[in-house]
Amino acid sequence: MADIFGQLNQIRAEIQSAAPGSPAELEQFRIQYLGSKNILKGLFAEMKNVPNERKKEFGQIMNELKDSAEAKFALLKEKFEADADSGAGENIDLFAPGEPMQIGSIHPISMVMNKIIGIFERIGFTVVDGPEIETDWYNFTAMNTPEDHPARDMQDTFYLKGGMEWLLRTHTSPVQARIMEGGNLPIRIIAPGRVYRNETISTRSHCQFHQIEGLYIDENVSFADLKQTLFYFAKEMFGASEIRLRPSFFPFTEPSAEMDIWLGTDTEKNYRLTKGTGWLEILGCGMVDPKVLENCGIDAERYTGFAFGMGIERQALRLFEIGDIRLLFENDVRFLSQFKGAI
Ligand code: PHE
């Protein structure tokens, strides 16, 4: 009987002095004092030999031993895990080359946008932003496209729930109306952004794409200013030597035109791009219709202006010689990384 309390004292001393130095040694410690067949469990069988008046003391000592083994185990386990995280104790080669890191690249659409923005910023245009969820007023009515106007058919609109009031903008032109309404003249802005058209009918089309809008309003702005500005842009952007303005129609400009740049037909690629004509269509433009100025609270007797709008995707296809527009939207990094630093 005295023997068993002596054994307990010995185990207490063992637990206190145990110093597992590695995770493997700690596991040994756990098996010995806390495992399913640990030493303490074996001693419980001796309980029946302990006189009744010392049974309580026996139980207390057993609990105390178990607690101290558990506490030591928990402490050392935490220490070894922290060491493993910090790499301490391992052989570290400080001269080993680092893991290579994949660095992303700018999307070709953003590259083209940034290039266009840069060209216009150099001549005093400022970038502005507008909402993609628009009202009928800004997208159509303010832009001189009333409800029964046939031009609404030109742009198949995604309407949002609850009627015809809210829609996804079909072009960046509503930004014109929003800026004009602000009334800070003169205005010289470009508005890049995403636009939406319901073109599910045509398999080759996409329901969302990007445009950049330009707007310049001041006293005495003329068609000659429009032409010169666009020629500067065509030279900077495409290295074009010549542009041509073909009469066209947009509800918000009068007169309206489409701008082509001269590529010629010398190369097979240019022949294909221009369908044998040598001219490539780039954008729509015109003098802001006085009705639009009035809709937005600008005195059309005093002010005139020009506006232009162009799609981005087609220009990216041309600049980077990409064969299929869908590649621009699939976001396959093997494709996208090819354009790193291209322009
Ligand atoms: N908003 C027209 C379109 O989407 C482009 C345009 C903008 C034309 C500004 C003239 C002036 O086709």
PDB file of C-alpha atoms and ligand atoms in Angstrom, residues 155 170-173 176 197 211 213-214 250 252-253 284-286 307-310, ligand 1:
ATOM      1  CA  GLN A 155     -29.590  49.360 -80.401  1.00  0.00           C
ATOM      2  CA  THR A 170     -26.492  50.760 -74.968  1.00  0.00           C
ATOM      3  CA  HIS A 171     -23.702  53.261 -75.585  1.00  0.00           C
ATOM      4  CA  THR A 172     -21.488  55.672 -73.646  1.00  0.00           C
ATOM      5  CA  SER A 173     -23.398  58.673 -75.044  1.00  0.00           C
ATOM      6  CA  GLN A 176     -22.564  63.278 -72.518  1.00  0.00           C
ATOM      7  CA  ARG A 197     -26.740  45.296 -76.360  1.00  0.00           C
ATOM      8  CA  GLN A 211     -16.755  52.133 -75.955  1.00  0.00           C
ATOM      9  CA  GLU A 213     -17.112  58.632 -75.891  1.00  0.00           C
ATOM     10  CA  GLY A 214     -15.665  62.068 -76.567  1.00  0.00           C
ATOM     11  CA  PHE A 250     -27.032  59.545 -85.297  1.00  0.00           C
ATOM     12  CA  PHE A 252     -27.762  63.156 -81.234  1.00  0.00           C
ATOM     13  CA  THR A 253     -25.469  64.697 -83.821  1.00  0.00           C
ATOM     14  CA  GLY A 284     -19.027  57.592 -85.317  1.00  0.00           C
ATOM     15  CA  CYS A 285     -19.056  61.342 -84.744  1.00  0.00           C
ATOM     16  CA  GLY A 286     -20.753  64.633 -85.466  1.00  0.00           C
ATOM     17  CA  ALA A 307     -18.948  64.314 -80.071  1.00  0.00           C
ATOM     18  CA  PHE A 308     -17.568  60.977 -81.121  1.00  0.00           C
ATOM     19  CA  GLY A 309     -17.882  57.402 -79.966  1.00  0.00           C
ATOM     20  CA  MET A 310     -15.952  54.267 -80.784  1.00  0.00           C
TER      21      MET A 310
HETATM   22  N1  PHE B   1     -23.215  56.355 -79.611  1.00  0.00           N
HETATM   23  C1  PHE B   1     -22.911  55.996 -80.968  1.00  0.00           C
HETATM   24  C2  PHE B   1     -22.919  54.465 -81.093  1.00  0.00           C
HETATM   25  O1  PHE B   1     -22.951  53.788 -80.109  1.00  0.00           O
HETATM   26  C3  PHE B   1     -21.556  56.530 -81.382  1.00  0.00           C
HETATM   27  C4  PHE B   1     -21.509  58.024 -81.435  1.00  0.00           C
HETATM   28  C5  PHE B   1     -21.130  58.758 -80.332  1.00  0.00           C
HETATM   29  C6  PHE B   1     -21.817  58.707 -82.598  1.00  0.00           C
HETATM   30  C7  PHE B   1     -21.060  60.142 -80.371  1.00  0.00           C
HETATM   31  C8  PHE B   1     -21.763  60.077 -82.665  1.00  0.00           C
HETATM   32  C9  PHE B   1     -21.380  60.786 -81.565  1.00  0.00           C
HETATM   33  O2  PHE B   1     -22.908  53.946 -82.173  1.00  0.00           O
END
